Amino acid sequence: FRAIVGKRSTPTPPGQYFVEENVQLPANQPGGPFALATSDRSNVLQQFDGGPGQIALHGLDHLGGQLGTAASHGCIRLADSSITWLAAHIDPGVPVTIT
């Protein structure tokens, strides 16, 4: 899938991780419609929006951006159709490789 990854100041850390949680987000929440929270953590942000600096794969709702660019705070943003497909097929524990 084409994605938006972390910008230079808040890069997406590469490595071997796993999905910790598969969450359907409320319609008004940024990053919806789904988020796959991973075991990856930001090397720059210890906290983000009240959370632990956790890296997630999530949608574009209320965030936007152009797929194929580096513009996020470290998370991986996907088109709604892509994250919806992944959320339907991936459960906690599934390995994730970020390159």
mmCIF file of C-alpha atoms in Angstrom:
data_model
loop_
_atom_site.group_PDB
_atom_site.id
_atom_site.type_symbol
_atom_site.label_atom_id
_atom_site.label_comp_id
_atom_site.label_asym_id
_atom_site.label_seq_id
_atom_site.Cartn_x
_atom_site.Cartn_y
_atom_site.Cartn_z
ATOM 1 C CA PHE A 1 0.000 0.000 0.000
ATOM 2 C CA ARG A 2 1.120 3.567 -0.607
ATOM 3 C CA ALA A 3 1.574 5.379 2.689
ATOM 4 C CA ILE A 4 2.579 8.561 4.444
ATOM 5 C CA VAL A 5 5.480 7.984 6.841
ATOM 6 C CA GLY A 6 7.240 10.088 9.448
ATOM 7 C CA LYS A 7 8.807 13.363 8.403
ATOM 8 C CA ARG A 8 12.529 13.970 8.905
ATOM 9 C CA SER A 9 12.090 15.465 12.410
ATOM 10 C CA THR A 10 9.793 12.629 13.573
ATOM 11 C CA PRO A 11 10.813 9.582 11.505
ATOM 12 C CA THR A 12 9.068 6.226 11.520
ATOM 13 C CA PRO A 13 11.509 3.849 13.263
ATOM 14 C CA PRO A 14 12.370 0.847 11.069
ATOM 15 C CA GLY A 15 12.513 -2.662 12.502
ATOM 16 C CA GLN A 16 10.593 -5.802 13.406
ATOM 17 C CA TYR A 17 7.458 -5.215 15.493
ATOM 18 C CA PHE A 18 3.983 -6.672 15.990
ATOM 19 C CA VAL A 19 0.403 -5.443 16.123
ATOM 20 C CA GLU A 20 -0.636 -4.834 19.731
ATOM 21 C CA GLU A 21 -4.203 -3.726 19.098
ATOM 22 C CA ASN A 22 -6.709 -3.368 16.249
ATOM 23 C CA VAL A 23 -9.017 -0.417 16.995
ATOM 24 C CA GLN A 24 -12.017 1.011 15.176
ATOM 25 C CA LEU A 25 -11.888 4.752 15.815
ATOM 26 C CA PRO A 26 -14.911 7.039 16.274
ATOM 27 C CA ALA A 27 -15.880 9.020 13.162
ATOM 28 C CA ASN A 28 -14.684 12.296 14.685
ATOM 29 C CA GLN A 29 -11.257 10.985 15.744
ATOM 30 C CA PRO A 30 -8.126 11.746 13.708
ATOM 31 C CA GLY A 31 -6.586 8.738 12.011
ATOM 32 C CA GLY A 32 -9.781 6.784 11.492
ATOM 33 C CA PRO A 33 -11.490 4.727 10.479
ATOM 34 C CA PHE A 34 -9.085 2.155 12.014
ATOM 35 C CA ALA A 35 -5.730 2.049 13.778
ATOM 36 C CA LEU A 36 -3.388 -0.892 14.134
ATOM 37 C CA ALA A 37 -1.264 0.011 17.154
ATOM 38 C CA THR A 38 2.181 -1.582 16.976
ATOM 39 C CA SER A 39 4.922 -2.426 19.453
ATOM 40 C CA ASP A 40 7.068 0.269 17.774
ATOM 41 C CA ARG A 41 7.697 3.519 19.642
ATOM 42 C CA SER A 42 8.932 6.886 18.406
ATOM 43 C CA ASN A 43 12.598 7.647 18.956
ATOM 44 C CA VAL A 44 11.698 11.355 19.173
ATOM 45 C CA LEU A 45 8.289 11.689 20.849
ATOM 46 C CA GLN A 46 7.931 10.091 24.272
ATOM 47 C CA GLN A 47 4.262 11.144 24.279
ATOM 48 C CA PHE A 48 1.857 12.108 21.534
ATOM 49 C CA ASP A 49 -1.696 13.351 21.990
ATOM 50 C CA GLY A 50 -1.848 11.812 25.464
ATOM 51 C CA GLY A 51 -0.398 8.460 24.359
ATOM 52 C CA PRO A 52 3.018 6.811 24.778
ATOM 53 C CA GLY A 53 4.591 7.808 21.433
ATOM 54 C CA GLN A 54 3.351 4.551 19.943
ATOM 55 C CA ILE A 55 3.642 4.036 16.195
ATOM 56 C CA ALA A 56 0.444 2.908 14.477
ATOM 57 C CA LEU A 57 -0.814 2.189 11.010
ATOM 58 C CA HIS A 58 -3.981 4.246 10.630
ATOM 59 C CA GLY A 59 -6.273 6.053 8.220
ATOM 60 C CA LEU A 60 -6.288 9.621 6.961
ATOM 61 C CA ASP A 61 -9.535 10.839 8.553
ATOM 62 C CA HIS A 62 -9.137 14.440 9.794
ATOM 63 C CA LEU A 63 -5.399 14.310 8.999
ATOM 64 C CA GLY A 64 -5.067 14.151 5.242
ATOM 65 C CA GLY A 65 -1.753 14.280 3.501
ATOM 66 C CA GLN A 66 -0.457 12.949 0.214
ATOM 67 C CA LEU A 67 0.284 9.246 0.002
ATOM 68 C CA GLY A 68 3.907 8.530 -0.862
ATOM 69 C CA THR A 69 5.298 11.380 1.254
ATOM 70 C CA ALA A 70 7.015 11.791 4.617
ATOM 71 C CA ALA A 71 4.703 14.076 6.615
ATOM 72 C CA SER A 72 3.510 12.310 9.787
ATOM 73 C CA HIS A 73 4.703 12.399 13.389
ATOM 74 C CA GLY A 74 6.011 8.850 12.912
ATOM 75 C CA CYS A 75 2.836 6.867 12.318
ATOM 76 C CA ILE A 76 2.061 5.256 8.992
ATOM 77 C CA ARG A 77 -1.015 6.782 7.359
ATOM 78 C CA LEU A 78 -2.881 4.734 4.777
ATOM 79 C CA ALA A 79 -5.856 5.380 2.519
ATOM 80 C CA ASP A 80 -9.125 4.516 4.239
ATOM 81 C CA SER A 81 -9.698 1.575 1.887
ATOM 82 C CA SER A 82 -6.227 0.181 2.699
ATOM 83 C CA ILE A 83 -6.472 0.466 6.494
ATOM 84 C CA THR A 84 -10.012 -0.928 6.403
ATOM 85 C CA TRP A 85 -8.767 -3.982 4.469
ATOM 86 C CA LEU A 86 -5.842 -4.466 6.866
ATOM 87 C CA ALA A 87 -8.065 -4.094 9.938
ATOM 88 C CA ALA A 88 -10.332 -6.849 8.596
ATOM 89 C CA HIS A 89 -7.399 -9.208 8.018
ATOM 90 C CA ILE A 90 -4.916 -8.497 10.836
ATOM 91 C CA ASP A 91 -5.228 -9.390 14.507
ATOM 92 C CA PRO A 92 -3.005 -8.592 17.488
ATOM 93 C CA GLY A 93 0.240 -10.519 17.406
ATOM 94 C CA VAL A 94 0.765 -10.309 13.646
ATOM 95 C CA PRO A 95 4.378 -9.332 12.822
ATOM 96 C CA VAL A 96 5.031 -5.953 11.160
ATOM 97 C CA THR A 97 8.271 -5.073 9.405
ATOM 98 C CA ILE A 98 8.939 -1.371 8.880
ATOM 99 C CA THR A 99 11.658 -0.615 6.334
#
